[in-house]
Short mmCIF file of C-alpha atoms and ligand atoms in Angstrom, two decimals:
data_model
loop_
_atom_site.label_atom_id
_atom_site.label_comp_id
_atom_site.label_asym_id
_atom_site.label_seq_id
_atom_site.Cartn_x
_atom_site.Cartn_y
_atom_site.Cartn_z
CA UNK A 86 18.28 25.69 -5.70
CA UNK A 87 19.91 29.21 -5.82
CA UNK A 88 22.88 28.98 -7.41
CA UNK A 89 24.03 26.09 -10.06
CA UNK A 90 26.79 25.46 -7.55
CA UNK A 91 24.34 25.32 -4.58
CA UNK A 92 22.90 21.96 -3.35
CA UNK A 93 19.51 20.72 -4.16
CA UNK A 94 18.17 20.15 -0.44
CA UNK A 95 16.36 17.66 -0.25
CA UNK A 96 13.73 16.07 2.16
CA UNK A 97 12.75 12.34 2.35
CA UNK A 98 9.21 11.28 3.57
CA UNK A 99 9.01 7.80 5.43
CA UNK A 100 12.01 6.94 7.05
CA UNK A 101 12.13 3.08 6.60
CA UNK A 102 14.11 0.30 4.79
CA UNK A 103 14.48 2.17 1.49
CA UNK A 104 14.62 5.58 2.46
CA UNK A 105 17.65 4.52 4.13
CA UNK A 106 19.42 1.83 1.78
CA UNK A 107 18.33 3.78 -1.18
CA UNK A 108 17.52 7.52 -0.87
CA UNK A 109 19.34 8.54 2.01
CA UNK A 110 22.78 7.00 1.72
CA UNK A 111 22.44 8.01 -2.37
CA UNK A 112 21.56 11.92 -1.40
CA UNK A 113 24.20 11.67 1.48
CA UNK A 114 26.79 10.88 -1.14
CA UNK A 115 26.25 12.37 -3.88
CA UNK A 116 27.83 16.09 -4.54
CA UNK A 117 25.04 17.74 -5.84
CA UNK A 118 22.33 17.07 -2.81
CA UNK A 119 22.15 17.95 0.96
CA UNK A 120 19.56 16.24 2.88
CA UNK A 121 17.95 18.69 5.52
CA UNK A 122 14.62 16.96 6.19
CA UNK A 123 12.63 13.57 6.97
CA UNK A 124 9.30 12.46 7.65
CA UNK A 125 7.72 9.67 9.21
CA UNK A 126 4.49 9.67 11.29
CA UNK A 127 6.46 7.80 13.67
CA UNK A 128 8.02 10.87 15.42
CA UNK A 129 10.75 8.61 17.60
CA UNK A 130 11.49 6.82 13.85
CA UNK A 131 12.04 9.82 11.69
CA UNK A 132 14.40 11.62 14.72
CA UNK A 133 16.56 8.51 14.88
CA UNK A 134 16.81 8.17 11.08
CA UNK A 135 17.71 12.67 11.41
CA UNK A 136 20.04 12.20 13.84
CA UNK A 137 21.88 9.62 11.87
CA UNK A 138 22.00 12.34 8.35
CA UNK A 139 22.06 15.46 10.80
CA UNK A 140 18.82 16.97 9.37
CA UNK A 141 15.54 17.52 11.09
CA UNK A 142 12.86 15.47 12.14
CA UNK A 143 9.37 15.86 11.24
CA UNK A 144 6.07 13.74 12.18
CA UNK A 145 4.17 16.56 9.37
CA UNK A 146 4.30 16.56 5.70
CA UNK A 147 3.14 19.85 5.40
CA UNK A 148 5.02 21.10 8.45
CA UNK A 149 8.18 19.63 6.95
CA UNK A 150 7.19 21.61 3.83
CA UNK A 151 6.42 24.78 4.87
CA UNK A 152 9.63 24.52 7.10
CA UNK A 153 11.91 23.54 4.85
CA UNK A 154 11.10 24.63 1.03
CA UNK A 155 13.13 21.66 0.15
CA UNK A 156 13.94 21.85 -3.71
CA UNK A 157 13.37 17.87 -3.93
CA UNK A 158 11.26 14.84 -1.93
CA UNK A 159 11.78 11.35 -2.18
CA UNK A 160 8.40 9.51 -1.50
CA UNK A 161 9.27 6.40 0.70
CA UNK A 162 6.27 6.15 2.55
CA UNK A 163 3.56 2.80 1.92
CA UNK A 164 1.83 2.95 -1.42
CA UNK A 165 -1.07 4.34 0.03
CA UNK A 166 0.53 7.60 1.07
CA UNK A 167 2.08 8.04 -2.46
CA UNK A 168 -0.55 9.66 -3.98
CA UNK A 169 -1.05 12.39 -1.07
CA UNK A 170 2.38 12.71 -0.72
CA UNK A 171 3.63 13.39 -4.08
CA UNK A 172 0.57 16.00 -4.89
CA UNK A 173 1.80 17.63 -1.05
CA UNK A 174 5.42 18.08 -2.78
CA UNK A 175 4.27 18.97 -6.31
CA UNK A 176 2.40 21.81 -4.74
CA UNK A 177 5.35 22.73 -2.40
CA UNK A 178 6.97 23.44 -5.93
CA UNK A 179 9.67 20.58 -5.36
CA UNK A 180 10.52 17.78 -7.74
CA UNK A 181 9.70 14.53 -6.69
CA UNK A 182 11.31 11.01 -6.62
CA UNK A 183 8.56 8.43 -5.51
CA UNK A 184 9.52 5.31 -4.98
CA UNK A 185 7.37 2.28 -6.72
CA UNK A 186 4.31 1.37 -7.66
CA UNK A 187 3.28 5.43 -8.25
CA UNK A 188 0.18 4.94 -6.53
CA UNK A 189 -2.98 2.22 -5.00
CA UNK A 190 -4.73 3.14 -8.39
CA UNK A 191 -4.47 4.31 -12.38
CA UNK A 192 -6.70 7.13 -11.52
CA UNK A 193 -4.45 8.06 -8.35
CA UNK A 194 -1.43 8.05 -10.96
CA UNK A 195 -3.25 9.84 -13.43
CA UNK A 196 -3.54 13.06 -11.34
CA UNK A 197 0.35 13.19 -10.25
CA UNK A 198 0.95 13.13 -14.19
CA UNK A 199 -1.02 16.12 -14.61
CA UNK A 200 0.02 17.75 -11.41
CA UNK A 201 3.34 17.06 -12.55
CA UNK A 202 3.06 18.89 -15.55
CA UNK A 203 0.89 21.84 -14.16
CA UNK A 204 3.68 22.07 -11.81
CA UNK A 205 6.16 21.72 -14.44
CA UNK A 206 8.48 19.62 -11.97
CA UNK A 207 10.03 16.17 -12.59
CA UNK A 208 8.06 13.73 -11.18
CA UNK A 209 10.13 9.85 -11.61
CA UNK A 210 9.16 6.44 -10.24
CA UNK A 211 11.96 4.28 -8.83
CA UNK A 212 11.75 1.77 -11.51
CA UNK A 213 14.98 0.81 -10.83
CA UNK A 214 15.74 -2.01 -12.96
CA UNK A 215 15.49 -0.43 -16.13
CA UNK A 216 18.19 1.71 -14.94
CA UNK A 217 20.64 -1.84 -15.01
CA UNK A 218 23.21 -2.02 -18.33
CA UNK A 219 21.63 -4.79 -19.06
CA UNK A 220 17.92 -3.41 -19.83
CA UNK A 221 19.80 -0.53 -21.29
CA UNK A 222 21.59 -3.38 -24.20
CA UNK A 223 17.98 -5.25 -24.11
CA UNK A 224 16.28 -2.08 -25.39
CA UNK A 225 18.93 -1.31 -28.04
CA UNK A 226 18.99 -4.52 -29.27
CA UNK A 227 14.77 -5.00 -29.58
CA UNK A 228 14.65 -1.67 -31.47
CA UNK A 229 17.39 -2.32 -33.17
CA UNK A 230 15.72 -5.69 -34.72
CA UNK A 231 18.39 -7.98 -33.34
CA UNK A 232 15.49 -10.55 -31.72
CA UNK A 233 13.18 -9.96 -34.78
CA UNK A 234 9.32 -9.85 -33.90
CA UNK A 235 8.95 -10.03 -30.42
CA UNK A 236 5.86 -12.41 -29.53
CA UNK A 237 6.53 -14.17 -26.13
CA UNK A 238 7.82 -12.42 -23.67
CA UNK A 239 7.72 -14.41 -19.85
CA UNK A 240 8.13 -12.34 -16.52
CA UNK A 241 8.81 -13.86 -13.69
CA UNK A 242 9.44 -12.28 -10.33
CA UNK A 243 8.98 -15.29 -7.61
CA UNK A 244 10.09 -15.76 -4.16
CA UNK A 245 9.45 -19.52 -3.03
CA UNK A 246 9.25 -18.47 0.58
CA UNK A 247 9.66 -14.49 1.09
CA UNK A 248 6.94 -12.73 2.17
CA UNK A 249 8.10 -9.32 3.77
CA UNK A 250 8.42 -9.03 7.37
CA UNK A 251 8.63 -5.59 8.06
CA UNK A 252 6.21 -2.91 7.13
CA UNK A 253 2.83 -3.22 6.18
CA UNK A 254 3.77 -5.54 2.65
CA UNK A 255 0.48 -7.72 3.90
CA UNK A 256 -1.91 -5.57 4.14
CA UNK A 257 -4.33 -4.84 1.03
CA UNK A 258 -5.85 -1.73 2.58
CA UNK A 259 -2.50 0.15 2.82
CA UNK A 260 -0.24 -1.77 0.33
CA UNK A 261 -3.37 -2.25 -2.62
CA UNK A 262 -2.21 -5.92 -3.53
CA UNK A 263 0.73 -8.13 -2.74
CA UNK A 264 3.85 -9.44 -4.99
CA UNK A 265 1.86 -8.21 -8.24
CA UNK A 266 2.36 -4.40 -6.64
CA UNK A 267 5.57 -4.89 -4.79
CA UNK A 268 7.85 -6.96 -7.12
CA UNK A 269 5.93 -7.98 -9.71
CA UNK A 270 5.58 -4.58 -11.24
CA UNK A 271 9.81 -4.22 -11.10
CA UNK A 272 9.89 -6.96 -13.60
CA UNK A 273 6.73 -6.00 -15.82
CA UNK A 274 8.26 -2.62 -16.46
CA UNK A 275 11.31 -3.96 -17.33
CA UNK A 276 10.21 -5.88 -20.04
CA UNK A 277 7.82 -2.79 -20.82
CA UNK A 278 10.45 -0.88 -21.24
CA UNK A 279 12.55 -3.21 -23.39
CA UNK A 280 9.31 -3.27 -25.67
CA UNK A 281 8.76 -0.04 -26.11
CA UNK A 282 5.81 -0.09 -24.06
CA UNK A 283 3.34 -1.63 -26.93
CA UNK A 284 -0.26 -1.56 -26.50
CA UNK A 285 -2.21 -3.77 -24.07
CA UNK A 286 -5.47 -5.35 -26.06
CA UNK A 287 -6.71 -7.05 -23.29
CA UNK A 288 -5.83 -9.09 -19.75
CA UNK A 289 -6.73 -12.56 -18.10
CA UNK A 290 -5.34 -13.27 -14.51
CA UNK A 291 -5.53 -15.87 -11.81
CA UNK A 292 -4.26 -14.90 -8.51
CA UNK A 293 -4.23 -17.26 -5.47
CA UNK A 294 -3.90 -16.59 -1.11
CA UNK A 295 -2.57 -19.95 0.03
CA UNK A 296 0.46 -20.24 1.83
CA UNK A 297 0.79 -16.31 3.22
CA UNK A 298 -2.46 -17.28 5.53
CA UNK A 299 -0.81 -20.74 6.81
CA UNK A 300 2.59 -19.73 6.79
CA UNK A 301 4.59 -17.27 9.15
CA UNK A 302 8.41 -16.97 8.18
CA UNK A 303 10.48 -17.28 5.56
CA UNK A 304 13.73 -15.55 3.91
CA UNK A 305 12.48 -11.75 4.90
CA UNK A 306 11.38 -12.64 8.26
CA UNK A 307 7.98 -13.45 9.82
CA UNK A 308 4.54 -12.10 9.64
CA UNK A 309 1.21 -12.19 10.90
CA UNK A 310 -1.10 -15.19 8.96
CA UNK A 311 -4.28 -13.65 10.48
CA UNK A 312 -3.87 -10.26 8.91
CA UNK A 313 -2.20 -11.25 5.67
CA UNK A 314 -4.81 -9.92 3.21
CA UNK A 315 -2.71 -10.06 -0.09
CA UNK A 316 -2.44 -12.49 -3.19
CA UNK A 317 0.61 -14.80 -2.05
CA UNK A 318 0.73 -15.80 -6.30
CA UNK A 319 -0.43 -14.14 -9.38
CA UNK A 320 -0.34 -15.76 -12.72
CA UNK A 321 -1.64 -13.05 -16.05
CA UNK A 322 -1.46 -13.25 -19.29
CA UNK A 323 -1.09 -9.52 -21.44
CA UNK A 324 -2.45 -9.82 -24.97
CA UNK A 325 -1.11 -6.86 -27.10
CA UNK A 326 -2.41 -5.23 -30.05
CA UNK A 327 0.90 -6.21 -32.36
CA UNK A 328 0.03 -10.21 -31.13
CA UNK A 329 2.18 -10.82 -29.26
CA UNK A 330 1.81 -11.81 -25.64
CA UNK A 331 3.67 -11.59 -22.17
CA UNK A 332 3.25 -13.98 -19.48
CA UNK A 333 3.70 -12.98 -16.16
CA UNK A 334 4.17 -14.58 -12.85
CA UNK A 335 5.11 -13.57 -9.10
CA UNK A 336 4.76 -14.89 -5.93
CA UNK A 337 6.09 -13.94 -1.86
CA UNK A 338 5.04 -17.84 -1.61
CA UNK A 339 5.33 -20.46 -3.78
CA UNK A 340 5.98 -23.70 -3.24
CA UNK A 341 9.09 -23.36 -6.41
CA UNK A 342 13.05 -24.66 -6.16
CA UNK A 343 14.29 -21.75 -6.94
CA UNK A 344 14.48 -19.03 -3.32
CA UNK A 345 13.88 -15.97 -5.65
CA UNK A 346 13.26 -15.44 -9.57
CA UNK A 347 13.95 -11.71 -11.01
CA UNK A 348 13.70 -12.12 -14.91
CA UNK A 349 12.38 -11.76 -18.26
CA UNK A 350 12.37 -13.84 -21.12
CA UNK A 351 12.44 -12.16 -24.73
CA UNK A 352 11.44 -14.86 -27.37
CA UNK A 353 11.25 -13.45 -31.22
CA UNK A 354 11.30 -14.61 -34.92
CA UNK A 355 15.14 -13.92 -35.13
CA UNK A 356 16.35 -14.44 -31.77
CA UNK A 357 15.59 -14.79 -28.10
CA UNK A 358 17.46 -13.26 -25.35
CA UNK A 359 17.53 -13.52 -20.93
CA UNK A 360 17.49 -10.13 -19.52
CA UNK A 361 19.46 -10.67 -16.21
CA UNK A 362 22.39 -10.64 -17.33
CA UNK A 363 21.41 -9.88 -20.31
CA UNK A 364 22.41 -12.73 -23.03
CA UNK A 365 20.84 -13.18 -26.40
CA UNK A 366 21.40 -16.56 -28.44
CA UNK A 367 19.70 -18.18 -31.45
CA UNK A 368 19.07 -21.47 -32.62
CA UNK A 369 22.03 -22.85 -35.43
CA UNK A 370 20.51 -26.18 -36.76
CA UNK A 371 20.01 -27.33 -33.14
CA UNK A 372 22.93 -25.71 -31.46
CA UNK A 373 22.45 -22.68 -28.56
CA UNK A 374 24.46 -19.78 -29.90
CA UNK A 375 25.51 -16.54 -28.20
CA UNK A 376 25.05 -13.68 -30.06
CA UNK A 377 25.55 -11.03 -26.72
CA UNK A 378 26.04 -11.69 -23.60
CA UNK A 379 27.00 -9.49 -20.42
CA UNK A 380 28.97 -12.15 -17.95
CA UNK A 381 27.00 -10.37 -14.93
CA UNK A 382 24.24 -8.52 -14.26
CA UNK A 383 24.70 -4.74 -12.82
CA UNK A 384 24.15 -4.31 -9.68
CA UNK A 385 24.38 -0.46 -9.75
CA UNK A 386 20.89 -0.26 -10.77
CA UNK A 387 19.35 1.76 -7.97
CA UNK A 388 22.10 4.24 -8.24
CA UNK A 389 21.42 4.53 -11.96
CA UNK A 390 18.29 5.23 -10.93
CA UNK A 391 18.05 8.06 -8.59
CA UNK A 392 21.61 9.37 -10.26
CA UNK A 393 19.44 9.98 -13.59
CA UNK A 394 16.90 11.81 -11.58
CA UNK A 395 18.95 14.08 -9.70
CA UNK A 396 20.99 15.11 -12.86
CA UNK A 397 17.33 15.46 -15.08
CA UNK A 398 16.20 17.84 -11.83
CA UNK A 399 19.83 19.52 -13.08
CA UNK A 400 18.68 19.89 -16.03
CA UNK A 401 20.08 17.15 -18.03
CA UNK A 402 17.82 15.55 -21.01
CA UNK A 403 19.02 12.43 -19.43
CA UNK A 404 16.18 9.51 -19.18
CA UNK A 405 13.93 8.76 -16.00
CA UNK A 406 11.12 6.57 -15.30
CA UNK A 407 8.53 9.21 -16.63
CA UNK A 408 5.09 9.76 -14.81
CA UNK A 409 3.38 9.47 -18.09
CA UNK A 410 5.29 5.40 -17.99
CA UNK A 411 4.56 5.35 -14.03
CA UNK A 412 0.57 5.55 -15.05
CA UNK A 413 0.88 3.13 -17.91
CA UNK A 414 2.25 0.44 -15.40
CA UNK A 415 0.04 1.34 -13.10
CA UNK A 416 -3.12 0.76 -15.06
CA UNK A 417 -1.81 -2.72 -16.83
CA UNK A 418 -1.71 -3.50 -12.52
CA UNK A 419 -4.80 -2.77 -12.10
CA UNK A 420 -6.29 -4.35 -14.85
CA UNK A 421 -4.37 -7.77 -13.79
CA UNK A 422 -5.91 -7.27 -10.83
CA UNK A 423 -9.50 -7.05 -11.74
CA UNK A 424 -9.36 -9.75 -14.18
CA UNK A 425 -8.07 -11.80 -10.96
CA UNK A 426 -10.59 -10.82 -8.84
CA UNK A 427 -13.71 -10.53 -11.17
CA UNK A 428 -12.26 -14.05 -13.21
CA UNK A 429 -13.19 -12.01 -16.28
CA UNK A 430 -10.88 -10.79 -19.54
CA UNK A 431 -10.57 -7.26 -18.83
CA UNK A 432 -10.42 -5.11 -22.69
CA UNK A 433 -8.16 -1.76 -22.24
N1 NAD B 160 12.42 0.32 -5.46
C1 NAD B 160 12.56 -0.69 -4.63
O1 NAD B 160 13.26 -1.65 -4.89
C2 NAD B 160 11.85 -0.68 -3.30
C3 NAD B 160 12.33 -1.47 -2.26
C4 NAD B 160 11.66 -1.45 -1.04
C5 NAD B 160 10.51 -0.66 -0.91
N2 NAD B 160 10.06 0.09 -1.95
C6 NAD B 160 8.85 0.91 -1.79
O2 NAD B 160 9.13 1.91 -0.82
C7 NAD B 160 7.98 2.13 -0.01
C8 NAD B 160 8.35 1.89 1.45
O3 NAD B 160 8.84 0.58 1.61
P1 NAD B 160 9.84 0.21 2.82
O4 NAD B 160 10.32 -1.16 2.58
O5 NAD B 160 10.83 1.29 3.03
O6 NAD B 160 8.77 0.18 4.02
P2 NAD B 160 9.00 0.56 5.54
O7 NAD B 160 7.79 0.09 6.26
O8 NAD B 160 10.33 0.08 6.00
O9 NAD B 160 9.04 2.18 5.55
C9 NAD B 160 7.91 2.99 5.40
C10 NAD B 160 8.02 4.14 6.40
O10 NAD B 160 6.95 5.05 6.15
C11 NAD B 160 6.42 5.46 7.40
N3 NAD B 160 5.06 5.93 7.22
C12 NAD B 160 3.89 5.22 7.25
N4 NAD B 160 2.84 6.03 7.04
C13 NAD B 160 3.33 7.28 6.88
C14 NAD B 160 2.75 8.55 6.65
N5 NAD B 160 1.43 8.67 6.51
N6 NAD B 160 3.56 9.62 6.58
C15 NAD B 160 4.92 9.49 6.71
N7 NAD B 160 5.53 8.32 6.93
C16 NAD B 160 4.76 7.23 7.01
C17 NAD B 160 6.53 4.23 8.29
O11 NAD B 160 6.49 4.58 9.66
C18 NAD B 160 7.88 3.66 7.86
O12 NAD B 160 8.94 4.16 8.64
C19 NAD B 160 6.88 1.20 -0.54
O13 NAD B 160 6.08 1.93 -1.42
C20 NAD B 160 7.66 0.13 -1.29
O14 NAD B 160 6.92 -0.41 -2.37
C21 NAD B 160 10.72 0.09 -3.12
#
């Protein structure tokens, strides 16, 4: 950017579902961004989603690059491009936006950190939840001692039937895992965030492929049974070095009531509290009482989200979902992983 008045032009690489829900209508409206560029390796995709924003089409990251000098990139492309992607921006000299989980591994995560900070350029995850009022009042109240000692905490992010059925959601090789790595990790850094990100001691994990193989549709559409290569379930259990312990469950198929679970439960010495929307009640001699509640839960999360990032590229000390916190996720994922797949308890 030139001028503090100028627009920060920005460039989006892989033009699918969120680039366009999230990124693209955000950058289109908001004052302080113009977006001149996309990406997609599908040439015919990426000139439809250009002609729709009036910027250019590329099928090239580095052509789109060395074209542009775009001051930002949002990384929409599968999680197996993230890596590659964000290091190809970084050392364009833009600051990047990538959207969820940062990368297919902690070590992949590790180096955008550092390139990050070599490149002294903002590098955020789109960890959108914590972005919602409601995780913002959760993490006031936990530091502030409202719940007491924390020492059960339950995630849950569960669809009963909702497998993606666009992109490549079921397909290990490009996505690294299934609902543990695509919605799962939403609601574990949410309640990471709300604790303060304690230390992890150790991890136990069972996850299970039964219904994604024998099933084809549900709620997001249909998919292929003979290439679905993901955990449909995951069950872990997080042991932390203060005691206490979070619980964590997901699914894209589960055989459940519910359609779709998004929460966390916060349960401590002095009080427990439900984070969407976020309500915290104790126990009076037998009777539920509300000590906070919010009557609904935000839904202007995602624009919290890459509204903080644009104004921190600005400049602002304002609060983003750091690369350092991006890693930190990252490895807990891949330790619930391996203690899935190798039936072991995995130390950090
Ligand atoms: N924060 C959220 O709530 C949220 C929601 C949805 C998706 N996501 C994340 O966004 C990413 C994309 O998900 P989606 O639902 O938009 O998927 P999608 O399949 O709709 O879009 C991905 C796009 O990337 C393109 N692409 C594939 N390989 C590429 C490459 N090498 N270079 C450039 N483009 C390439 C594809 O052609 C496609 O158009 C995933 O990492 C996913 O986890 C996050």
């Amino acid at each position: 950017m030139s001028g503090s008045d100028t627009k920060l032009r920005v460039a989006i690489i892989g033009a699918g579902n969120v680039a366009e829900r999230v990124h693209a209508s955000f950058y289109h409206d908001c004052v302080d961004t113009e977006l001149v560029g996309v990406c997609d390796n599908r040439l015919e995709q990426a000139q439809m989603f250009a002609n729709k924003y009036g910027c250019a089409a590329f099928d090239d990251v580095e052509t789109l690059l060395a074209t542009l000098h775009p001051d930002v990139v949002s990384v929409c492309s599968p999680n197996r491009f993230h890596h590659q992607h964000v290091l190809a921006a970084l050392a364009a000299g833009c600051h990047v936006m990538c959207e969820k989980p940062p990368a297919m591994t902690s070590e992949e995560a590790h180096e955008m950190l550092l390139a990050a900070r070599k490149a002294r350029k903002v590098l955020a995850y789109d960890f959108h939840h914590r972005f919602a009022l409601d995780v913002q009042l959760m993490r006031e109240q936990v530091a502030a001692g409202t719940l007491g000692e924390v020492y059960v905490t339950t995630v849950k992010a569960l669809r009963r039937c909702g497998v993606p059925g666009w992109g490549v959601f079921t397909n290990k090789s490009l996505q690294g895992g299934g609902p543990l790595i695509d919605i799962g990790i939403h609601m574990l850094d949410a309640a990471m965030f709300v604790l303060g990100f304690p230390l992890v001691k150790s991890v136990t994990a069972h996850s299970f492929r039964k219904l994604g193989t024998i099933k084809n549709t549900g709620q997001f559409g249909t998919w292929d049974p003979a290439s679905f290569t993901v955990e449909d379930a995951l069950f872990a259990t997080l042991e932390f070095n203060n005691g206490g312990i979070l619980r964590l469950e997901t699914s894209f198929a589960l055989n459940i009531p519910e359609q779709s679970v998004m929460n966390v439960q916060f349960c401590g010495d002095k009080a427990g509290a439900t984070l969407f929307p976020a309500h915290i009640y104790h126990d009076d001699a037998g009777e539920l009482v509300t000590l906070m509640q919010r009557e609904v839960a935000d839904d202007q999360r995602h624009f919290r989200s890459m509204s903080a990032f644009v104004d921190r590229v600005k400049g602002s000390p304002v609060a983003v979902a750091e690369a350092q916190q991006g890693y930190e996720i990252q490895r807990l994922v891949e330790a619930i992983y391996a203690a899935a797949e190798q039936g072991v308890t995995i130390a950090l």
